[in-house]
Coordinates of C-alpha atoms in Angstrom, one line a residue:
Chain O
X1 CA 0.0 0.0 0.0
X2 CA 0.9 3.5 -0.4
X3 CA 3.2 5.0 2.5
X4 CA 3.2 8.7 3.5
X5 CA 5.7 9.2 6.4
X6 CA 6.8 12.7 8.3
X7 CA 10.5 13.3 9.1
X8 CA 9.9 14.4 12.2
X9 CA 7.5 13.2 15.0
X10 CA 8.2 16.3 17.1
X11 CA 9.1 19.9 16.7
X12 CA 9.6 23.1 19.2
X13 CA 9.5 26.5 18.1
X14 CA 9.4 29.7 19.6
X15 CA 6.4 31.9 19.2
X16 CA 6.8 34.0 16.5
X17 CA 9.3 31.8 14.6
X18 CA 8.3 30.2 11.5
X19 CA 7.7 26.4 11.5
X20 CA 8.4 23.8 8.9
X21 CA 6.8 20.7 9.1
X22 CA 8.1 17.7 6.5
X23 CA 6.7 14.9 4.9
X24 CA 7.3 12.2 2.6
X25 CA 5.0 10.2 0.3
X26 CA 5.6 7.4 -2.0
X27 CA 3.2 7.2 -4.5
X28 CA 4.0 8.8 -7.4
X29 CA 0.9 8.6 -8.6
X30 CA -0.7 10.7 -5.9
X31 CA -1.4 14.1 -7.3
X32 CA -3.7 16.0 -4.5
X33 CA -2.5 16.6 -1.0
X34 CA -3.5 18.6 1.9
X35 CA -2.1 19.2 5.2
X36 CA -5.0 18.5 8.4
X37 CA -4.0 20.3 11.9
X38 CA -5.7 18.1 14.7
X39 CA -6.0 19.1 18.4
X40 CA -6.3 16.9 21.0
X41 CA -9.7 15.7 21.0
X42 CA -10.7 17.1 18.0
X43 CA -11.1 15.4 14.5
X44 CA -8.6 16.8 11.7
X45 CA -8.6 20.6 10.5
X46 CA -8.3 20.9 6.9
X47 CA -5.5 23.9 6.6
X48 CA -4.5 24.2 3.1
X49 CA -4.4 21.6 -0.5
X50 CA -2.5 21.4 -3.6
X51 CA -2.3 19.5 -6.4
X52 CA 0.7 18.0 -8.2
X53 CA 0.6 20.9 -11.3
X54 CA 1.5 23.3 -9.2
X55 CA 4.8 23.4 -6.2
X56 CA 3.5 25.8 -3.7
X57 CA 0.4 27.8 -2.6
X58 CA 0.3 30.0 -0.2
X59 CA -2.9 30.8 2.5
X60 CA -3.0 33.0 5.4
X61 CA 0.4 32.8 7.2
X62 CA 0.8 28.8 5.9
X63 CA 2.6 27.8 2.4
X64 CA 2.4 24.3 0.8
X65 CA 5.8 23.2 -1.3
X66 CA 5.3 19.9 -3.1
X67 CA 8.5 18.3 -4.7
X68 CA 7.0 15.7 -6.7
X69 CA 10.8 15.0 -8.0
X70 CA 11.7 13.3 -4.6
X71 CA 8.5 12.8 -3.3
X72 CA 8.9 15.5 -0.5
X73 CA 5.8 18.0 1.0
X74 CA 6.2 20.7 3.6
X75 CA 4.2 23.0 5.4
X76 CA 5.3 26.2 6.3
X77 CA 3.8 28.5 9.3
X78 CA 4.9 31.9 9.5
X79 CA 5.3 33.6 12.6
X80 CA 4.0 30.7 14.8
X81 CA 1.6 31.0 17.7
X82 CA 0.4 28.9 20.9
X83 CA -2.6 28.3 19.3
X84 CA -0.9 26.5 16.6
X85 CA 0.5 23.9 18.7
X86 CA -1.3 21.0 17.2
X87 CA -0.4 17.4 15.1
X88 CA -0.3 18.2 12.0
X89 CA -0.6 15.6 9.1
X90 CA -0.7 15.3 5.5
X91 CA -2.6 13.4 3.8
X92 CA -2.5 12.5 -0.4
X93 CA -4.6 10.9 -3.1
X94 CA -4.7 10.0 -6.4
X95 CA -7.3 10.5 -9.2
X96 CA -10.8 11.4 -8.1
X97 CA -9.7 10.8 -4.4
X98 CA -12.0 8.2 -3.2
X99 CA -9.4 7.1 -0.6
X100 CA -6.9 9.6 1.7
X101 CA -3.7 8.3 3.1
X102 CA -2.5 9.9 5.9
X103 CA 0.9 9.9 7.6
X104 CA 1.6 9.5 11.4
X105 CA 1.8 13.0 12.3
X106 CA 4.2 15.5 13.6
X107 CA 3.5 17.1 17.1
X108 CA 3.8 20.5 17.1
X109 CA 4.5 22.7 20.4
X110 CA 4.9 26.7 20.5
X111 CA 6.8 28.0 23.2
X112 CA 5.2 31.2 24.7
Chain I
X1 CA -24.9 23.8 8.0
X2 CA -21.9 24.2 10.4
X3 CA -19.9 21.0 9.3
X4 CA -19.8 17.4 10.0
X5 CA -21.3 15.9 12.6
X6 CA -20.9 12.8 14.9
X7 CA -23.0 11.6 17.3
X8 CA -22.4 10.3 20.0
X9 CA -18.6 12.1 20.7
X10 CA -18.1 9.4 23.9
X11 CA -19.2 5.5 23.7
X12 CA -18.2 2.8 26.6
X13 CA -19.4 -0.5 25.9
X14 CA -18.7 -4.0 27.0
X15 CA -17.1 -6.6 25.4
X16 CA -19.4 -8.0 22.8
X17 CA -22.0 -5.8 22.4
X18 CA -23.2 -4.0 19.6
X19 CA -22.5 -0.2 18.9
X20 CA -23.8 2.2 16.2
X21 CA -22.5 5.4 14.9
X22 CA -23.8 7.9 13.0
X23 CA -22.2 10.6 11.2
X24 CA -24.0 13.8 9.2
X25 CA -22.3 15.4 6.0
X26 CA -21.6 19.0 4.7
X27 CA -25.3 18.5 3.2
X28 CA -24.5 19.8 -0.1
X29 CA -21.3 16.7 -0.3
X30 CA -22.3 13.8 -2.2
X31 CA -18.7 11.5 -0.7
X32 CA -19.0 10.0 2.9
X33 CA -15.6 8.6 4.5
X34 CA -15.5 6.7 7.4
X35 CA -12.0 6.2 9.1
X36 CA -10.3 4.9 12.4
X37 CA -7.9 6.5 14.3
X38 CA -5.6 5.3 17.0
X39 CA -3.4 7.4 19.8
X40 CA -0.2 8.3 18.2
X41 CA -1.3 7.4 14.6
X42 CA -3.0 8.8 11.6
X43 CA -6.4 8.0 10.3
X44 CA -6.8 4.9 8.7
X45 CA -9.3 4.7 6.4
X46 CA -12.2 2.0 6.6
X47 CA -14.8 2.9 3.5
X48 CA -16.2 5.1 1.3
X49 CA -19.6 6.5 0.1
X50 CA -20.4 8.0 -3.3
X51 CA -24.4 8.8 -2.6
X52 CA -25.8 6.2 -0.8
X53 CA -23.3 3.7 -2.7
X54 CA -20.7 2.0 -1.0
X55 CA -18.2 2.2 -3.6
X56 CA -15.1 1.4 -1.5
X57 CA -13.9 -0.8 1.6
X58 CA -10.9 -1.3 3.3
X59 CA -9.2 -4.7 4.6
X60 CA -9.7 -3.3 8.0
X61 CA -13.5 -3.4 7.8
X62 CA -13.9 -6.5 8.9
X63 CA -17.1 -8.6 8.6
X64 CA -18.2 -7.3 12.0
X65 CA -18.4 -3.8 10.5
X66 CA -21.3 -2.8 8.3
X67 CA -21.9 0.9 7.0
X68 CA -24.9 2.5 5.3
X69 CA -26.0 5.6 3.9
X70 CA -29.4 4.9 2.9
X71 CA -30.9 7.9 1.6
X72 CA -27.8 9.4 0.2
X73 CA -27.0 12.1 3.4
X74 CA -26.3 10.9 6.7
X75 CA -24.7 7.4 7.8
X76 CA -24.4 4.8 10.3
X77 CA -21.7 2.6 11.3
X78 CA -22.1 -0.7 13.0
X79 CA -19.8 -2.6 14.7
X80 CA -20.9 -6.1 16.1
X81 CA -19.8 -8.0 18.6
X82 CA -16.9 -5.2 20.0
X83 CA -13.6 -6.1 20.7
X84 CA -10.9 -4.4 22.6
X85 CA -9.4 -3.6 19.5
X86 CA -11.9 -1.5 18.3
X87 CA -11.1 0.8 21.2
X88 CA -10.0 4.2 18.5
X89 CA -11.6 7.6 17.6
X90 CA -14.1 7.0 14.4
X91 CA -13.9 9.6 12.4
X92 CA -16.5 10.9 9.7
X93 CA -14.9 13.0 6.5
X94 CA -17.6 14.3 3.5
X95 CA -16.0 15.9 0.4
X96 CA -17.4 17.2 -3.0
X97 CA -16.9 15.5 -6.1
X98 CA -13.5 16.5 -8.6
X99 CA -15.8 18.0 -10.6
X100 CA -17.7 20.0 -8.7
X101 CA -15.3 21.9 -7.1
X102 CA -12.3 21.0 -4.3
X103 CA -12.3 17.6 -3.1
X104 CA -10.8 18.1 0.3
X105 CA -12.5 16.4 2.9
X106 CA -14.0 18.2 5.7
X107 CA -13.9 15.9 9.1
X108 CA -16.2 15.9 12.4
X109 CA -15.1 15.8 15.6
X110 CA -15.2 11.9 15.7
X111 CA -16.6 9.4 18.4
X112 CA -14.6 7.8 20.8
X113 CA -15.0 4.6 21.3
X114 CA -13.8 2.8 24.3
X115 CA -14.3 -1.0 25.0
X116 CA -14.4 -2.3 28.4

């Protein structure tokens, strides 16, 4: 089956640093991904999508990069806050996405 | 309409008895997901709904697992005879179709199941 893995299972920043949060996939054939922010409790946030013909898009204070040469996605947060401090995962699919696959999840704290 | 929702958020049962889920869709989404999540992991994802067909199931729905959408908007999951196993967060994801616009998957808040 398709694996979609994050470098990092934990990362600290201070607030008002930027944040970068990795991850890998292995399906080349996925071409649609999106990055889900999920507090504790809570079921998944969507936060921000692209598809493989583009490399990055850019919402309010996040930015997508997709590398489909090596496989590689990344989430950007700019000038992090508390209320950021979440898991954060990325999911992908291919075609007409009937099925998401979604990595383990990197934990993200913001230090105050 | 303020999103997806689940109900119940909290279930305890017992070993071996039945429990049902039910999950509400963005109403104008015509794709249902169901999937399972476990502490520390991602979701995994159990099936899929296009309408009220059930177009797609995973390896982890196993035959004690049975899902419906009947009338095309909101659905149940079942899950007979419980097992400890089945202790996770069941989460419920709705999505347009390609062509109708994004296809990102909006998710509820889940039900936690524990089994005792």
């Amino acid at each position: 089956g398709e694996s979609v893995g994050l470098h990092l299972p934990t990362l600290s920043v201070q607030e008002g640093d930027n944040s970068i949060i990795n991850c890998a996939y292995s399906n080349s054939a996925s071409d649609y991904f999106i990055w889900y922010k999920q507090e504790s409790g809570k079921g998944p946030q969507f936060i921000i999508d692209i598809r493989s013909n583009m490399d990055k898009r850019q919402g309010q204070r996040v930015t997508v990069l997709l590398n489909k040469t090596v496989k590689h996605l990344s989430l950007q947060i700019a000038a992090t806050q508390p209320g950021d401090s979440a898991v954060y995962f990325c999911a992908e699919t291919e075609g007409t996405g009937n099925q998401f696959y979604f990595g383990t999840g990197t934990s993200l704290t913001v230090i105050p | 309409d303020t999103g997806v929702s689940q109900d119940p958020r909290h279930k305890i049962t017992k070993r071996g008895q039945n429990v049902t889920f039910r999950c509400d869709p963005i109403s104008e989404h015509n794709r249902l997901y169901w999937y399972r999540q476990t502490l520390g992991q991602g979701p995994e994802f159990l099936t899929y709904f296009q309408n009220e067909a059930q177009l797609e199931k995973s390896r982890l729905l196993s035959d004690r697992f049975s899902a419906e959408r009947p009338k095309g908007s909101f659905s149940t999951l079942e899950i007979q005879r419980t097992e400890q196993g089945d202790s996770a967060m069941y989460l419920c994801a709705s999505s347009s179709d390609p062509g109708t616009g994004g296809t990102e998957a909006f998710f509820g808040q889940g039900t936690r199941l524990t089994v005792v």
